[in-house]
Coordinates of C-alpha atoms and ligand atoms in Angstrom, one line a residue:
M20 CA 10.3 -10.1 63.8
T21 CA 8.7 -8.6 67.4
K22 CA 5.3 -7.4 67.0
P23 CA 5.3 -3.9 65.7
L24 CA 4.0 -0.8 67.6
R25 CA 1.2 0.8 65.5
I26 CA 0.6 4.3 65.8
G27 CA -2.0 6.9 65.1
I28 CA -1.3 10.8 64.8
A29 CA -4.0 13.2 65.1
G30 CA -2.7 16.5 63.7
L31 CA -0.5 16.8 60.6
G32 CA 0.9 20.3 61.0
T33 CA 4.5 21.0 61.0
V34 CA 5.3 18.8 63.8
G35 CA 2.8 16.0 62.7
A36 CA 4.2 15.9 59.1
S37 CA 7.9 15.9 60.4
L38 CA 7.3 12.9 62.6
A39 CA 5.4 10.9 60.2
R40 CA 8.3 11.4 57.6
L41 CA 10.7 10.4 60.1
L42 CA 8.9 7.3 60.9
Q43 CA 9.3 6.5 57.2
T44 CA 12.7 7.6 56.7
K45 CA 14.2 6.5 60.2
A46 CA 12.4 3.2 60.1
D47 CA 15.6 1.2 60.1
T48 CA 17.3 3.1 62.7
I49 CA 13.9 2.7 64.8
V50 CA 13.5 -0.9 64.8
H51 CA 17.4 -1.2 65.5
R52 CA 17.3 0.9 68.6
A53 CA 13.8 0.2 69.8
G54 CA 13.7 -3.6 69.1
R55 CA 10.7 -3.4 67.3
P56 CA 9.2 -1.7 64.0
I57 CA 7.1 1.7 64.7
E58 CA 4.2 1.7 62.1
L59 CA 2.1 4.7 61.3
V60 CA -1.1 3.1 60.7
A61 CA -3.7 5.8 61.0
V62 CA -3.8 9.7 60.9
S63 CA -6.5 12.6 61.1
A64 CA -5.8 16.0 59.9
R65 CA -8.3 18.7 58.4
D66 CA -7.2 18.4 54.8
R67 CA -6.9 14.7 53.5
T68 CA -5.3 15.3 50.2
K69 CA -2.5 17.7 51.1
D70 CA 1.1 16.4 50.2
R71 CA 3.1 16.5 53.3
G72 CA 6.3 14.7 51.9
F73 CA 5.5 11.2 53.2
D74 CA 3.4 8.3 51.7
A75 CA 0.2 8.5 53.2
S76 CA -1.4 5.8 50.7
S77 CA -1.7 2.9 53.0
L78 CA -3.0 4.8 56.0
A79 CA -6.3 4.7 57.8
F80 CA -7.7 8.3 57.7
F81 CA -10.2 9.6 60.6
E82 CA -11.9 13.0 60.0
D83 CA -12.5 12.9 63.6
A84 CA -9.5 12.6 65.9
V85 CA -11.6 11.4 68.9
R86 CA -12.8 8.5 66.6
L87 CA -9.4 7.7 65.8
A88 CA -8.2 7.7 69.7
G89 CA -11.3 5.8 70.4
E90 CA -11.6 3.1 67.7
A91 CA -8.7 2.8 65.6
E92 CA -6.5 -0.5 66.1
I93 CA -3.4 1.4 67.3
D94 CA -1.0 0.9 70.5
G95 CA -0.2 4.4 70.7
F96 CA -1.8 7.7 70.0
V97 CA -0.1 10.9 69.2
E98 CA -1.8 14.0 69.9
L99 CA -0.7 17.2 67.9
I100 CA -3.6 19.0 67.6
G101 CA -2.9 21.9 70.1
G102 CA -5.2 23.6 72.5
S103 CA -6.2 23.2 76.0
D104 CA -9.6 21.7 75.4
G105 CA -11.9 20.6 72.5
V106 CA -10.8 17.8 70.3
A107 CA -7.2 17.7 71.8
L108 CA -8.8 16.9 75.2
E109 CA -11.6 14.5 74.2
S110 CA -9.2 12.6 72.0
V111 CA -6.6 12.0 74.8
R112 CA -9.3 11.2 77.2
A113 CA -10.7 8.7 74.6
A114 CA -7.4 7.0 74.0
L115 CA -6.3 7.0 77.7
S116 CA -9.8 5.6 78.7
R117 CA -9.3 2.4 76.6
G118 CA -5.8 1.9 77.9
I119 CA -4.1 3.2 74.7
P120 CA -0.8 5.1 75.6
V121 CA -0.8 8.9 74.6
V122 CA 2.3 11.0 73.4
T123 CA 1.6 14.6 73.0
A124 CA 3.5 17.8 72.6
N125 CA 0.5 19.9 74.0
K126 CA 1.8 22.2 76.9
A127 CA -1.6 23.8 77.1
L128 CA -3.6 20.7 77.6
L129 CA -1.2 19.3 80.3
A130 CA -0.9 23.0 82.1
H131 CA -4.9 22.8 82.3
H132 CA -5.5 19.2 82.5
G133 CA -2.2 17.4 83.3
V134 CA -3.1 16.1 86.7
E135 CA -6.4 14.6 85.6
L136 CA -5.1 13.1 82.4
A137 CA -2.1 11.5 84.4
R138 CA -4.8 10.1 86.6
L139 CA -6.7 8.7 84.1
A140 CA -3.7 6.9 82.5
A141 CA -2.7 5.4 86.0
E142 CA -6.2 4.2 86.3
N143 CA -6.3 2.5 82.9
G144 CA -2.6 1.2 83.3
T145 CA -1.5 3.0 80.4
E146 CA 1.1 6.1 79.9
L147 CA 1.1 9.6 79.0
L148 CA 4.3 11.0 77.6
Y149 CA 5.1 14.7 76.6
E150 CA 8.8 15.4 76.1
A151 CA 7.9 17.8 73.3
A152 CA 5.8 19.8 75.4
V153 CA 8.3 21.7 77.1
A154 CA 11.4 23.6 75.1
G155 CA 10.5 21.7 71.8
G156 CA 13.3 19.2 71.2
I157 CA 15.4 19.9 74.7
P158 CA 15.0 16.5 76.6
I159 CA 14.1 18.3 79.8
I160 CA 11.3 16.1 80.8
K161 CA 13.3 13.0 81.1
T162 CA 16.1 14.8 82.5
M163 CA 13.9 16.0 85.4
R164 CA 11.8 13.0 85.6
E165 CA 14.5 10.5 85.5
S166 CA 18.2 11.8 85.5
L167 CA 17.7 14.2 88.6
S168 CA 15.3 11.8 90.5
G169 CA 17.6 11.6 93.3
N170 CA 18.0 15.4 93.6
E171 CA 16.2 18.0 95.5
V172 CA 15.5 20.8 93.0
S173 CA 15.6 24.4 94.8
R174 CA 14.9 26.3 91.5
V175 CA 14.1 25.7 87.7
Y176 CA 14.3 28.4 85.6
G177 CA 14.6 29.1 81.8
I178 CA 14.0 30.7 78.3
L179 CA 11.1 28.6 77.2
N180 CA 9.4 30.8 74.3
G181 CA 11.7 30.9 71.2
T182 CA 9.3 33.9 69.6
C183 CA 10.3 36.2 72.7
N184 CA 13.8 35.3 72.8
Y185 CA 14.3 35.7 69.0
M186 CA 12.5 39.2 69.4
L187 CA 14.4 40.3 72.2
T188 CA 17.6 39.1 70.5
R189 CA 16.8 41.1 67.3
M190 CA 15.8 44.2 69.2
E191 CA 19.2 44.1 71.4
R192 CA 21.4 43.2 68.6
E193 CA 19.9 44.9 65.6
G194 CA 17.9 47.8 67.3
L195 CA 14.8 46.7 65.5
S196 CA 11.3 47.4 66.5
F197 CA 9.0 45.2 68.3
D198 CA 6.6 44.8 65.7
V199 CA 9.2 44.1 62.8
C200 CA 10.6 41.4 64.9
L201 CA 7.0 39.7 65.6
K202 CA 6.4 39.6 61.9
D203 CA 9.4 37.7 61.1
A204 CA 9.0 35.3 64.0
Q205 CA 5.6 34.7 62.3
D206 CA 7.0 34.3 59.0
L207 CA 9.5 31.9 60.3
G208 CA 6.8 29.7 62.0
Y209 CA 8.1 30.2 65.7
A210 CA 5.1 32.1 66.9
E211 CA 1.7 30.4 68.1
A212 CA -1.4 30.6 65.8
D213 CA -2.3 33.6 68.4
P214 CA 0.9 35.4 69.0
T215 CA -0.6 37.0 72.1
F216 CA 0.3 33.6 73.5
D217 CA 3.9 34.0 73.0
I218 CA 4.5 37.8 73.6
G219 CA 2.2 37.7 76.7
G220 CA 4.3 35.1 78.1
F221 CA 1.2 32.3 78.4
D222 CA 3.1 29.9 76.2
A223 CA 6.0 30.0 78.6
A224 CA 3.7 29.6 81.7
H225 CA 2.0 26.7 80.4
K226 CA 5.6 25.1 80.0
L227 CA 6.5 25.9 83.4
A228 CA 3.6 24.7 84.9
I229 CA 4.7 21.2 83.9
L230 CA 8.5 21.7 84.9
T231 CA 7.1 22.9 88.3
S232 CA 5.2 19.7 89.0
L233 CA 8.2 17.5 88.0
A234 CA 10.6 19.9 90.1
F235 CA 8.6 19.9 93.5
G236 CA 6.3 16.8 93.1
T237 CA 3.3 19.1 93.3
E238 CA -0.1 19.2 91.4
I239 CA 0.1 21.2 88.2
D240 CA -1.4 24.6 89.0
S241 CA -1.1 27.0 85.9
G242 CA -3.7 29.7 87.2
S243 CA -1.2 30.4 90.1
I244 CA 1.3 31.7 87.7
Y245 CA 2.6 35.4 87.8
V246 CA 2.9 36.3 84.0
E247 CA 4.1 39.5 82.4
G248 CA 4.8 39.4 78.6
I249 CA 7.5 41.3 76.7
E250 CA 4.9 43.8 75.2
K251 CA 6.4 46.7 78.0
V252 CA 9.8 46.2 77.1
T253 CA 11.5 49.0 75.3
A254 CA 14.5 49.8 73.2
E255 CA 15.5 52.3 76.1
D256 CA 15.4 49.4 78.5
I257 CA 17.3 47.0 76.5
A258 CA 19.9 50.0 75.8
A259 CA 20.0 50.9 79.6
A260 CA 20.3 47.1 80.7
A261 CA 23.3 46.7 78.2
D262 CA 24.9 49.5 79.7
L263 CA 24.6 48.3 83.1
G264 CA 26.1 44.9 82.3
Y265 CA 22.6 43.0 81.7
S266 CA 20.6 41.2 79.0
I267 CA 16.7 41.2 79.0
K268 CA 15.2 37.9 78.5
L269 CA 11.8 36.5 79.0
L270 CA 12.4 34.1 82.1
A271 CA 10.1 31.5 83.5
V272 CA 11.2 30.8 87.0
A273 CA 9.8 28.1 89.6
Q274 CA 11.6 28.4 92.9
R275 CA 11.1 27.2 96.4
T276 CA 10.6 30.0 99.1
D277 CA 10.0 29.9 102.8
T278 CA 6.4 30.9 102.1
G279 CA 5.5 28.3 99.3
I280 CA 6.5 27.9 95.6
E281 CA 7.0 31.0 93.3
Q282 CA 6.1 30.5 89.7
R283 CA 6.7 33.4 87.7
V284 CA 7.1 34.5 84.1
H285 CA 8.2 37.8 83.2
P286 CA 11.1 40.0 81.5
A287 CA 14.2 39.7 83.7
L288 CA 17.4 41.3 83.5
I289 CA 20.2 38.8 83.8
P290 CA 24.1 39.5 84.0
A291 CA 25.2 39.6 80.2
A292 CA 28.2 37.3 81.0
E293 CA 26.1 34.3 82.2
A294 CA 25.6 31.3 79.7
M295 CA 21.7 32.0 79.8
A296 CA 22.3 35.5 78.7
Q297 CA 24.0 33.9 75.5
V298 CA 21.1 32.0 74.5
S299 CA 20.0 33.7 71.5
G300 CA 17.3 33.8 68.9
V301 CA 14.7 31.0 68.8
T302 CA 16.8 28.8 71.0
N303 CA 15.4 27.7 74.4
A304 CA 17.3 26.9 77.7
V305 CA 16.4 25.4 80.7
A306 CA 18.5 25.6 84.0
V307 CA 17.9 23.5 87.2
D308 CA 19.4 24.0 90.6
T309 CA 19.8 20.9 92.7
D310 CA 21.4 19.8 95.7
L311 CA 23.4 16.8 94.3
L312 CA 24.3 18.1 91.1
G313 CA 24.6 21.8 91.3
S314 CA 23.3 23.5 88.5
I315 CA 22.7 22.2 85.1
M316 CA 21.7 24.2 81.9
L317 CA 20.3 22.3 78.7
A318 CA 20.1 24.5 75.6
G319 CA 18.7 23.7 72.1
P320 CA 15.9 24.4 69.6
G321 CA 12.6 25.0 71.4
A322 CA 10.2 25.0 68.1
G323 CA 10.3 23.5 64.6
G324 CA 9.4 20.4 63.0
D325 CA 12.1 18.2 63.1
A326 CA 13.4 19.4 66.7
T327 CA 10.0 18.9 68.0
A328 CA 9.5 15.4 66.3
S329 CA 12.5 14.4 67.9
A330 CA 11.2 14.7 71.4
V331 CA 7.8 13.2 70.2
L332 CA 9.7 10.3 68.6
S333 CA 11.8 9.6 71.8
D334 CA 8.4 9.2 73.6
I335 CA 7.1 6.7 71.0
M336 CA 10.3 4.7 71.0
D337 CA 9.8 4.5 74.8
L338 CA 6.5 3.0 74.4
A339 CA 8.1 0.6 71.9
T340 CA 10.7 -0.5 74.8
G341 CA 8.0 -0.3 77.4
V342 CA 10.4 1.7 79.9
V343 CA 8.2 4.4 81.0
P344 CA 8.0 6.1 84.5
P345 CA 4.9 7.7 86.2
T346 CA 3.7 10.7 84.1
L347 CA 4.8 13.3 86.4
G348 CA 7.9 11.5 87.9
I349 CA 6.0 10.1 91.0
P350 CA 2.5 8.2 91.4
V351 CA -0.2 10.4 90.8
D352 CA -1.8 9.8 94.3
K353 CA 1.5 11.1 96.1
L354 CA 1.6 14.6 94.2
Q355 CA 1.5 17.5 96.7
P356 CA -1.0 20.4 96.7
Y357 CA 0.7 23.3 95.2
R358 CA 1.5 26.2 97.7
R359 CA 1.8 29.6 96.2
A360 CA 4.3 32.1 97.2
R361 CA 2.9 35.4 96.5
M362 CA 4.5 37.6 94.1
R363 CA 4.6 40.6 96.5
A364 CA 6.7 38.5 98.9
H365 CA 9.4 38.2 95.9
E366 CA 12.9 39.1 97.1
G367 CA 15.3 40.3 94.3
G368 CA 17.0 43.2 92.8
Y369 CA 14.7 45.4 90.7
Y370 CA 15.5 47.8 87.5
I371 CA 13.2 51.1 87.4
R372 CA 12.9 53.5 84.7
M373 CA 11.1 56.7 85.2
S374 CA 10.3 59.8 83.4
V375 CA 10.6 62.5 86.0
H376 CA 9.4 66.3 85.7
D377 CA 13.0 68.0 85.7
Q378 CA 12.6 69.8 89.1
V379 CA 14.9 70.7 91.9
G380 CA 14.4 68.2 94.7
A381 CA 13.0 65.4 92.4
F382 CA 15.9 63.1 92.9
A383 CA 16.2 63.6 96.6
A384 CA 12.3 62.9 97.0
I385 CA 12.6 59.8 94.9
A386 CA 15.5 58.7 97.1
A387 CA 13.7 59.5 100.2
R388 CA 10.7 57.4 99.1
M389 CA 13.2 54.4 98.6
A390 CA 14.7 55.1 101.9
E391 CA 11.3 55.1 103.7
N392 CA 10.5 51.6 102.0
Q393 CA 13.9 50.3 103.1
I394 CA 14.9 49.8 99.6
S395 CA 18.6 50.3 99.1
L396 CA 20.0 51.6 96.0
E397 CA 22.8 50.2 94.0
S398 CA 22.9 52.9 91.5
I399 CA 20.8 56.0 90.1
V400 CA 21.6 57.4 86.7
Q401 CA 19.9 60.0 84.6
R402 CA 20.2 59.1 80.9
Q403 CA 18.2 61.7 79.0
R404 CA 16.7 65.0 79.4
A405 CA 13.8 66.1 77.0
G406 CA 11.8 69.2 76.4
K407 CA 12.6 72.7 78.1
G408 CA 11.6 74.8 81.3
D409 CA 8.3 73.3 83.0
K410 CA 8.0 70.9 80.3
A411 CA 11.6 69.3 80.7
T412 CA 11.6 65.7 81.6
A413 CA 14.7 63.2 82.7
M414 CA 14.9 59.8 82.3
V415 CA 16.2 58.3 85.5
I416 CA 17.2 54.6 85.9
L417 CA 17.4 53.0 89.2
V418 CA 18.7 49.8 90.3
T419 CA 18.0 48.3 93.7
H420 CA 19.8 46.0 95.8
E421 CA 18.1 42.8 96.8
T422 CA 14.6 44.1 98.3
M423 CA 10.9 42.7 98.7
E424 CA 8.5 43.5 95.7
N425 CA 5.9 44.8 97.9
S426 CA 8.5 47.4 99.2
V427 CA 9.1 48.4 95.6
R428 CA 5.4 48.6 94.6
E429 CA 4.7 51.0 97.7
A430 CA 7.8 53.2 96.8
L431 CA 6.6 53.5 93.2
R432 CA 3.1 54.3 94.1
A433 CA 4.4 57.2 96.8
I434 CA 6.7 58.7 94.0
S435 CA 3.8 58.6 91.6
D436 CA 1.5 60.2 94.4
D437 CA 4.1 62.8 95.0
G438 CA 3.6 64.2 91.6
H439 CA 7.0 63.6 90.1
L440 CA 6.4 61.3 87.2
A441 CA 5.7 62.3 83.8
G442 CA 4.6 58.7 83.1
E443 CA 3.8 55.1 84.3
P444 CA 7.1 53.9 85.9
Q445 CA 8.7 50.7 84.2
M446 CA 9.6 47.9 86.8
L447 CA 11.9 45.0 85.6
R448 CA 12.9 42.2 88.2
I449 CA 16.8 41.3 87.9
E450 CA 17.1 37.4 88.3
R451 CA 20.3 36.3 90.3
L452 CA 21.8 33.3 88.4
D453 CA 24.3 32.1 90.9
Ligands
HSE18 N1 5.6 29.5 70.1 C1 6.5 28.6 70.8 C2 7.6 29.3 70.9 C3 7.0 27.3 70.0 O1 7.8 30.5 70.2 O2 8.7 29.1 71.6 C4 6.2 26.0 70.4 O3 6.1 25.9 71.9

């Protein structure tokens, strides 16, 4: 029989344990499809004795993942520890430095060190694979790196965080509070160890940084991403958006513009009839707009043990067959520097919710400030009144036509200075999906 591919796994959490089980239970299928066996020979985990549903008796156990990566007799190192630095980074460096290919699900690691690690892999004649790092089990990395390689991409966008999508879906359908939905998402194992990574938009941003590089052939630059989380989205916004025919999703978008490439993560209103708006619960979806193929969308499980392990396994099988393209789609020395488009230059429609002192002339003054800033209004609706007399306030929802973000910010500043607002205005972007 052909020589087995010997694998070491660092990190036996949900995904690592699923992967170890699959390597045993699917051994026959794997050898049939990859043409050689894939053998798990070494592991590293915090707790050596824990029963994880697979036979670990014959495996070499390493307390230290960096030692496993640097010394074990393996043909592939699988990093499932997580975190952008520390042991994850050191162990991946150790494996690549001695020419051992690496498979990782670690989006934070790639978002922060992807180019350095791709270079290290190339210098040592080895590979770095990361299908599971973006959108869990959805095969978006291979799709972008291989299947779309003849296309020019104008935009890649999607729902890249299952926790946020799960929460927004339940808030929309069941009218539940933010906190209840977050607790359920944590109990179901969707959320990151620190859930602010999810709800603050940072997890989606890490994934977007990787997609941007693949889409535009640029160096990864996660520090330039504009990030807004879902903390500020209220039940009123979800209800008002629904009345206007929109659904609110946490979108991650990378888009080529005249001034550079926009990278942004923020809650966005999208037309409720669009397929992306139907993506519910923990499901992720990624859409790519291209010149030859038009637009495609892939949707599926963005988290979970077996779903994510499915993506890791496909990378390991690529190592076994030896069919591996460059880490970021093109040789690492051909990547272009990332050129950032400023968020203030972003053009799109805007949803604005304001609590306004209910006085004669308030609407007219708001409309005048909008006009001064060349903003065309699609609709202006008063939804609720509260309080009495001098204390009366009205909730006003404005929807703009396509305009520049800077104009909207200037108009809101002027409206606030005029003294008409009874609180901070809410501003959400409307994403055109056509
Ligand atoms: N916490 C992530 C999410 C899953 O909610 O989508 C892994 O990236």
